[in-house]
Amino acid sequence: MTTPDGLLLAVLLSLVSAAGYALAAVAQSRLASASDGGRGALRALLAHGRWWWAVGLNAAGALTHVAALHYGPLTLVQPLGALTLVAALPLGAYCARRRVTRTEWRGALWTLAGLVGLISVTGPATPGDALSPRESVIVSAATALLIVVLASGRRSGAGSRDGSSRRGRGVRQGRGRGRGFGRGLGHATASGVASGVASALTQTLTAAVTRELPGGATAWWQTALIAVLISAFAVGGLLLSQTAYRGGLAAPLAVVNLSNPAAAAVIGVALLGETFRAGVWGWLIAAAASVVAARGVVLLTTGAGTAPVAPPPPSAAPPVTYPPASPFPSASPLLASGQPLPPPRTDEAVPAAVPLPC
């Protein structure tokens, strides 16, 4: 449908999709900031209602994005989907009770410009092309290896076993911010790659089900295998984005949105015979857009505002001090002599400590 009403509906659906993805990213970021990332974190995450709200919002964003592509062209829908970053930035700052910094706004605009430029020259040159079952398995194996490389590394925010991390968490949040962002961006890249490969495999699955896959019909087990791979990469991409948001919201979200079309473009150029639009100029535009987007990610990483960190609770009660010798004759003889008071009786009932409201 290319009528004006269809284009208007495509724009509205694209905006709804971007809002759904933005709300889901903010919810995931809030969950990630409240998690210590230790053992049992995944179990606690699956038991949290906000996590399932984020999953539902992601699913709603994907469905409305597909519906928008039905009513509008790819060149219109994909750039509007990049507004997810612009919507998530103020939402995340509002939930964190802070303001969006000027550096963050500039980083978001740089990233948005680079993402729109990258999307404008990528896309299927011949719609309908899909991977063969053999190519799907090869791409899946290579992607799994790449994800392992990107997601591996030493945990930067983990605390020591002696409990010192809880006492010095406020100090290390500032010192380890760069390392946390680096590891978070690696997980964000892996998440975007997983989502991009899942999209490519979904196109293959659709062609296999409709018996339009190049090379003839596929066996049932091949179609089932592709469906399993799609589910694995979709769930893996969601969980990787969840861990990526431990280093912040804006920069990981930008990297996810950039690596997704980049992975799809690599698959299209390497296996489907596609090329960038406008020939050589398309390659130059894609390279320039990548540099612009990278500049935006750097600004988002360095310009993220931080919320004030509450001082850690004391690890032990302060020692009890006694007053010096009293010069008054009415004072206790023990105080007048300067001798310490006797220890309290252990058989007396000790009143329970009253918890502070904060």
Short mmCIF file of C-alpha atoms in Angstrom, two decimals:
data_model
loop_
_atom_site.label_atom_id
_atom_site.label_comp_id
_atom_site.label_asym_id
_atom_site.label_seq_id
_atom_site.Cartn_x
_atom_site.Cartn_y
_atom_site.Cartn_z
CA MET A 1 0.00 0.00 0.00
CA THR A 2 1.58 3.26 -1.17
CA THR A 3 -1.38 5.59 -0.70
CA PRO A 4 -1.07 8.64 1.56
CA ASP A 5 -3.23 6.91 4.16
CA GLY A 6 -0.91 3.91 4.07
CA LEU A 7 2.17 6.09 4.51
CA LEU A 8 0.56 7.90 7.43
CA LEU A 9 -0.30 4.58 9.07
CA ALA A 10 3.26 3.37 8.51
CA VAL A 11 4.63 6.49 10.22
CA LEU A 12 2.29 6.06 13.21
CA LEU A 13 3.15 2.38 13.56
CA SER A 14 6.86 3.18 13.34
CA LEU A 15 6.55 5.75 16.12
CA VAL A 16 4.62 3.26 18.27
CA SER A 17 7.31 0.66 17.61
CA ALA A 18 10.07 3.08 18.60
CA ALA A 19 8.21 4.00 21.79
CA GLY A 20 7.75 0.33 22.68
CA TYR A 21 11.43 -0.44 22.18
CA ALA A 22 12.40 2.67 24.19
CA LEU A 23 10.18 1.75 27.14
CA ALA A 24 11.51 -1.80 27.08
CA ALA A 25 15.11 -0.56 27.07
CA VAL A 26 14.45 1.75 30.02
CA ALA A 27 12.82 -1.09 31.98
CA GLN A 28 15.75 -3.39 31.23
CA SER A 29 18.21 -0.69 32.24
CA ARG A 30 16.47 -0.17 35.59
CA LEU A 31 16.52 -3.89 36.25
CA ALA A 32 20.19 -4.10 35.30
CA SER A 33 21.15 -1.26 37.65
CA ALA A 34 19.39 -3.01 40.54
CA SER A 35 21.06 -6.37 39.88
CA ASP A 36 24.46 -7.36 41.22
CA GLY A 37 25.05 -9.78 38.35
CA GLY A 38 26.00 -12.65 40.64
CA ARG A 39 24.75 -16.16 40.78
CA GLY A 40 21.01 -16.49 40.67
CA ALA A 41 20.64 -13.17 38.82
CA LEU A 42 18.91 -14.83 35.87
CA ARG A 43 16.48 -16.66 38.14
CA ALA A 44 15.66 -13.44 39.96
CA LEU A 45 15.24 -11.69 36.63
CA LEU A 46 12.76 -14.24 35.32
CA ALA A 47 10.78 -13.95 38.55
CA HIS A 48 10.51 -10.16 38.23
CA GLY A 49 7.32 -8.79 36.71
CA ARG A 50 9.09 -5.78 35.17
CA TRP A 51 11.24 -8.13 33.10
CA TRP A 52 8.18 -9.69 31.48
CA TRP A 53 6.80 -6.23 30.82
CA ALA A 54 10.05 -5.48 28.97
CA VAL A 55 9.73 -8.71 27.01
CA GLY A 56 6.15 -7.83 26.09
CA LEU A 57 7.15 -4.32 25.02
CA ASN A 58 9.94 -5.71 22.84
CA ALA A 59 7.49 -8.13 21.23
CA ALA A 60 4.98 -5.34 20.67
CA GLY A 61 7.68 -3.16 19.13
CA ALA A 62 8.68 -5.96 16.76
CA LEU A 63 5.09 -6.65 15.70
CA THR A 64 4.30 -2.99 15.05
CA HIS A 65 7.56 -2.67 13.11
CA VAL A 66 6.55 -5.56 10.86
CA ALA A 67 3.10 -3.99 10.43
CA ALA A 68 4.70 -0.67 9.51
CA LEU A 69 6.77 -2.41 6.83
CA HIS A 70 3.53 -3.79 5.39
CA TYR A 71 2.10 -0.32 4.85
CA GLY A 72 5.25 1.69 4.12
CA PRO A 73 8.61 1.28 2.37
CA LEU A 74 11.76 0.19 4.15
CA THR A 75 13.43 3.53 3.44
CA LEU A 76 10.76 5.24 5.56
CA VAL A 77 10.21 2.73 8.36
CA GLN A 78 13.83 1.94 9.22
CA PRO A 79 14.97 5.54 9.84
CA LEU A 80 11.91 6.17 12.01
CA GLY A 81 12.84 3.11 14.04
CA ALA A 82 16.10 4.85 14.91
CA LEU A 83 14.08 7.28 17.05
CA THR A 84 14.19 4.63 19.78
CA LEU A 85 17.39 6.17 21.08
CA VAL A 86 15.96 9.69 21.12
CA ALA A 87 12.90 8.49 23.05
CA ALA A 88 14.81 6.30 25.50
CA LEU A 89 17.29 9.01 26.50
CA PRO A 90 14.85 11.37 28.29
CA LEU A 91 12.81 8.45 29.63
CA GLY A 92 15.87 6.89 31.22
CA ALA A 93 16.97 10.23 32.68
CA TYR A 94 13.49 10.82 34.12
CA CYS A 95 13.48 7.43 35.82
CA ALA A 96 16.96 8.13 37.22
CA ARG A 97 15.78 11.52 38.57
CA ARG A 98 18.31 13.53 36.61
CA ARG A 99 18.52 15.70 33.52
CA VAL A 100 19.87 14.75 30.13
CA THR A 101 23.26 16.40 29.67
CA ARG A 102 24.16 18.40 26.60
CA THR A 103 26.84 15.88 25.73
CA GLU A 104 24.24 13.12 25.75
CA TRP A 105 21.96 15.07 23.42
CA ARG A 106 24.84 15.73 21.04
CA GLY A 107 25.83 12.08 21.19
CA ALA A 108 22.26 11.00 20.45
CA LEU A 109 22.07 13.31 17.44
CA TRP A 110 25.43 12.13 16.10
CA THR A 111 24.41 8.50 16.55
CA LEU A 112 21.00 9.10 14.97
CA ALA A 113 22.59 10.80 11.95
CA GLY A 114 25.05 7.95 11.50
CA LEU A 115 22.35 5.32 11.92
CA VAL A 116 20.06 6.97 9.38
CA GLY A 117 22.95 7.29 6.94
CA LEU A 118 23.85 3.63 7.39
CA ILE A 119 20.26 2.47 6.94
CA SER A 120 19.75 4.65 3.88
CA VAL A 121 22.39 2.75 1.88
CA THR A 122 21.70 -0.74 3.20
CA GLY A 123 18.82 -3.07 2.53
CA PRO A 124 17.93 -5.86 0.13
CA ALA A 125 18.73 -5.02 -3.45
CA THR A 126 16.51 -7.88 -4.61
CA PRO A 127 13.74 -8.53 -2.05
CA GLY A 128 12.89 -12.17 -1.51
CA ASP A 129 16.43 -13.53 -1.34
CA ALA A 130 17.05 -15.84 1.59
CA LEU A 131 19.77 -18.06 2.98
CA SER A 132 19.82 -21.74 2.18
CA PRO A 133 19.67 -24.24 5.08
CA ARG A 134 23.41 -24.90 4.73
CA GLU A 135 24.20 -21.18 4.73
CA SER A 136 21.92 -20.72 7.74
CA VAL A 137 23.88 -23.27 9.75
CA ILE A 138 27.24 -21.73 8.72
CA VAL A 139 26.08 -18.22 9.60
CA SER A 140 24.69 -19.43 12.93
CA ALA A 141 27.94 -21.17 13.88
CA ALA A 142 30.05 -18.13 12.93
CA THR A 143 27.68 -15.82 14.80
CA ALA A 144 27.77 -17.99 17.93
CA LEU A 145 31.57 -17.89 17.89
CA LEU A 146 31.55 -14.11 17.45
CA ILE A 147 29.08 -13.69 20.32
CA VAL A 148 31.29 -15.77 22.60
CA VAL A 149 34.28 -13.56 21.75
CA LEU A 150 32.32 -10.33 22.27
CA ALA A 151 30.64 -11.44 25.48
CA SER A 152 33.72 -12.99 27.07
CA GLY A 153 36.03 -11.11 29.37
CA ARG A 154 36.63 -10.50 33.00
CA ARG A 155 33.69 -9.20 34.96
CA SER A 156 34.48 -5.59 35.73
CA GLY A 157 31.84 -4.84 38.33
CA ALA A 158 31.98 -8.01 40.37
CA GLY A 159 32.81 -7.69 43.98
CA SER A 160 35.32 -9.61 46.02
CA ARG A 161 34.36 -12.46 48.28
CA ASP A 162 35.29 -10.63 51.49
CA GLY A 163 32.48 -8.10 51.10
CA SER A 164 34.75 -5.16 50.32
CA SER A 165 32.77 -4.43 47.16
CA ARG A 166 29.75 -3.44 49.19
CA ARG A 167 31.77 -1.01 51.28
CA GLY A 168 33.56 0.57 48.31
CA ARG A 169 30.87 0.39 45.69
CA GLY A 170 30.45 4.14 45.50
CA VAL A 171 34.18 4.67 44.88
CA ARG A 172 34.52 1.91 42.32
CA GLN A 173 31.48 3.10 40.36
CA GLY A 174 33.52 6.09 39.32
CA ARG A 175 36.84 4.31 38.80
CA GLY A 176 35.43 1.33 36.92
CA ARG A 177 33.01 3.24 34.77
CA GLY A 178 35.17 2.99 31.67
CA ARG A 179 35.73 -0.75 32.11
CA GLY A 180 32.03 -1.30 32.76
CA PHE A 181 31.10 0.63 29.63
CA GLY A 182 33.64 -1.32 27.58
CA ARG A 183 32.25 -4.66 28.62
CA GLY A 184 28.69 -3.36 28.24
CA LEU A 185 29.36 -2.22 24.68
CA GLY A 186 30.74 -5.66 23.87
CA HIS A 187 27.54 -7.26 25.09
CA ALA A 188 25.52 -4.64 23.20
CA THR A 189 27.38 -5.45 19.98
CA ALA A 190 26.75 -9.17 20.52
CA SER A 191 23.07 -8.45 21.17
CA GLY A 192 22.70 -6.45 17.97
CA VAL A 193 24.51 -9.11 15.93
CA ALA A 194 22.29 -11.83 17.38
CA SER A 195 19.16 -9.85 16.56
CA GLY A 196 20.35 -9.12 13.03
CA VAL A 197 21.09 -12.78 12.35
CA ALA A 198 17.72 -13.74 13.82
CA SER A 199 16.06 -11.37 11.35
CA ALA A 200 17.95 -12.91 8.43
CA LEU A 201 17.00 -16.41 9.56
CA THR A 202 13.38 -15.32 9.95
CA GLN A 203 13.37 -14.33 6.30
CA THR A 204 14.73 -17.78 5.45
CA LEU A 205 12.10 -19.49 7.60
CA THR A 206 9.32 -17.52 5.93
CA ALA A 207 10.59 -18.52 2.49
CA ALA A 208 10.88 -22.16 3.58
CA VAL A 209 7.34 -22.29 4.97
CA THR A 210 5.87 -20.69 1.84
CA ARG A 211 8.01 -23.02 -0.32
CA GLU A 212 9.70 -20.07 -2.00
CA LEU A 213 13.20 -20.83 -0.78
CA PRO A 214 15.78 -20.90 -3.58
CA GLY A 215 16.83 -24.45 -4.36
CA GLY A 216 13.45 -26.07 -3.76
CA ALA A 217 11.47 -27.17 -0.76
CA THR A 218 13.27 -28.03 2.48
CA ALA A 219 12.82 -31.04 4.73
CA TRP A 220 10.76 -30.65 7.88
CA TRP A 221 13.77 -31.06 10.14
CA GLN A 222 15.63 -28.29 8.32
CA THR A 223 12.73 -25.91 8.82
CA ALA A 224 12.52 -26.91 12.48
CA LEU A 225 16.27 -26.38 12.90
CA ILE A 226 16.02 -22.85 11.49
CA ALA A 227 13.14 -22.11 13.86
CA VAL A 228 15.21 -23.31 16.82
CA LEU A 229 18.15 -21.15 15.73
CA ILE A 230 15.87 -18.11 15.45
CA SER A 231 14.55 -18.68 18.97
CA ALA A 232 18.07 -19.13 20.36
CA PHE A 233 19.40 -15.93 18.81
CA ALA A 234 16.30 -13.92 19.74
CA VAL A 235 16.45 -14.99 23.40
CA GLY A 236 20.23 -14.63 23.47
CA GLY A 237 20.04 -11.13 22.03
CA LEU A 238 17.50 -10.12 24.67
CA LEU A 239 19.60 -11.47 27.54
CA LEU A 240 22.78 -9.91 26.15
CA SER A 241 21.09 -6.52 25.95
CA GLN A 242 20.01 -6.95 29.56
CA THR A 243 23.60 -7.45 30.69
CA ALA A 244 24.77 -4.61 28.42
CA TYR A 245 22.55 -2.12 30.24
CA ARG A 246 24.56 -2.60 33.44
CA GLY A 247 27.00 -0.09 31.94
CA GLY A 248 24.30 2.49 31.21
CA LEU A 249 21.40 2.96 28.82
CA ALA A 250 22.14 5.33 25.95
CA ALA A 251 25.49 4.02 24.70
CA PRO A 252 24.55 0.28 24.78
CA LEU A 253 21.20 1.03 23.12
CA ALA A 254 22.97 2.98 20.38
CA VAL A 255 25.40 0.12 19.77
CA VAL A 256 22.54 -2.40 19.61
CA ASN A 257 20.74 -0.28 17.02
CA LEU A 258 23.93 0.10 14.98
CA SER A 259 25.17 -3.50 15.04
CA ASN A 260 21.78 -4.92 14.05
CA PRO A 261 21.64 -3.44 10.50
CA ALA A 262 25.40 -3.84 10.18
CA ALA A 263 25.14 -7.60 10.73
CA ALA A 264 22.26 -7.83 8.26
CA ALA A 265 24.28 -5.85 5.70
CA VAL A 266 27.29 -8.17 6.08
CA ILE A 267 25.10 -11.23 5.50
CA GLY A 268 23.48 -9.62 2.48
CA VAL A 269 26.74 -8.56 0.85
CA ALA A 270 28.64 -11.78 1.64
CA LEU A 271 25.97 -14.41 0.90
CA LEU A 272 23.00 -12.90 -0.91
CA GLY A 273 24.84 -10.95 -3.59
CA GLU A 274 23.56 -7.62 -2.36
CA THR A 275 25.49 -4.38 -2.38
CA PHE A 276 25.19 -0.93 -0.94
CA ARG A 277 22.88 1.38 -2.81
CA ALA A 278 24.50 3.96 -5.11
CA GLY A 279 27.46 1.72 -5.82
CA VAL A 280 30.82 3.15 -4.77
CA TRP A 281 29.14 6.19 -3.26
CA GLY A 282 27.10 3.87 -1.09
CA TRP A 283 30.26 2.35 0.37
CA LEU A 284 31.65 5.82 1.07
CA ILE A 285 28.41 6.95 2.69
CA ALA A 286 28.32 3.81 4.83
CA ALA A 287 31.90 4.38 5.97
CA ALA A 288 31.24 8.04 6.80
CA ALA A 289 28.02 7.13 8.61
CA SER A 290 29.88 4.56 10.70
CA VAL A 291 32.42 7.20 11.76
CA VAL A 292 29.64 9.63 12.66
CA ALA A 293 27.80 6.97 14.66
CA ALA A 294 31.00 5.97 16.47
CA ARG A 295 31.52 9.61 17.44
CA GLY A 296 28.01 9.64 18.86
CA VAL A 297 28.62 6.49 20.90
CA VAL A 298 31.78 8.01 22.37
CA LEU A 299 29.84 11.12 23.40
CA LEU A 300 27.10 9.02 24.95
CA THR A 301 29.70 7.03 26.87
CA THR A 302 31.59 10.01 28.26
CA GLY A 303 28.62 12.32 28.78
CA ALA A 304 26.29 10.04 30.72
CA GLY A 305 25.11 11.70 33.90
CA THR A 306 25.49 9.92 37.18
CA ALA A 307 23.10 9.85 40.09
CA PRO A 308 24.47 10.68 43.53
CA VAL A 309 25.64 7.60 45.36
CA ALA A 310 24.55 7.21 48.99
CA PRO A 311 27.36 6.68 51.48
CA PRO A 312 27.82 3.03 52.43
CA PRO A 313 26.53 1.92 55.82
CA PRO A 314 29.16 1.48 58.54
CA SER A 315 30.48 -2.04 58.79
CA ALA A 316 30.63 -1.98 62.60
CA ALA A 317 29.33 0.10 65.50
CA PRO A 318 31.71 2.88 66.62
CA PRO A 319 33.65 2.21 69.83
CA VAL A 320 32.10 3.47 73.04
CA THR A 321 34.04 6.30 74.67
CA TYR A 322 33.72 7.41 78.27
CA PRO A 323 33.95 10.96 79.61
CA PRO A 324 37.06 12.10 81.45
CA ALA A 325 37.29 12.30 85.21
CA SER A 326 34.62 14.59 86.62
CA PRO A 327 35.82 17.47 88.83
CA PHE A 328 32.59 17.54 90.77
CA PRO A 329 32.37 15.70 94.09
CA SER A 330 28.86 14.47 93.33
CA ALA A 331 30.04 12.44 90.31
CA SER A 332 30.44 8.72 90.49
CA PRO A 333 33.68 7.52 92.15
CA LEU A 334 34.49 5.46 89.09
CA LEU A 335 34.20 8.50 86.82
CA ALA A 336 36.15 10.64 89.22
CA SER A 337 39.03 8.19 89.28
CA GLY A 338 39.10 7.95 85.51
CA GLN A 339 38.69 4.18 85.57
CA PRO A 340 36.59 2.54 82.83
CA LEU A 341 33.08 1.45 83.58
CA PRO A 342 32.46 -2.25 84.14
CA PRO A 343 31.18 -4.22 81.17
CA PRO A 344 27.38 -4.63 80.90
CA ARG A 345 25.77 -7.77 82.20
CA THR A 346 25.16 -10.37 79.53
CA ASP A 347 22.01 -11.67 81.13
CA GLU A 348 20.17 -8.39 80.67
CA ALA A 349 17.79 -8.00 77.72
CA VAL A 350 19.19 -5.80 74.96
CA PRO A 351 16.61 -3.68 73.13
CA ALA A 352 16.35 -4.35 69.39
CA ALA A 353 17.76 -1.80 67.01
CA VAL A 354 15.18 0.39 65.31
CA PRO A 355 15.66 0.39 61.51
CA LEU A 356 16.09 3.74 59.83
CA PRO A 357 13.34 4.77 57.39
CA CYS A 358 15.89 5.30 54.59
#
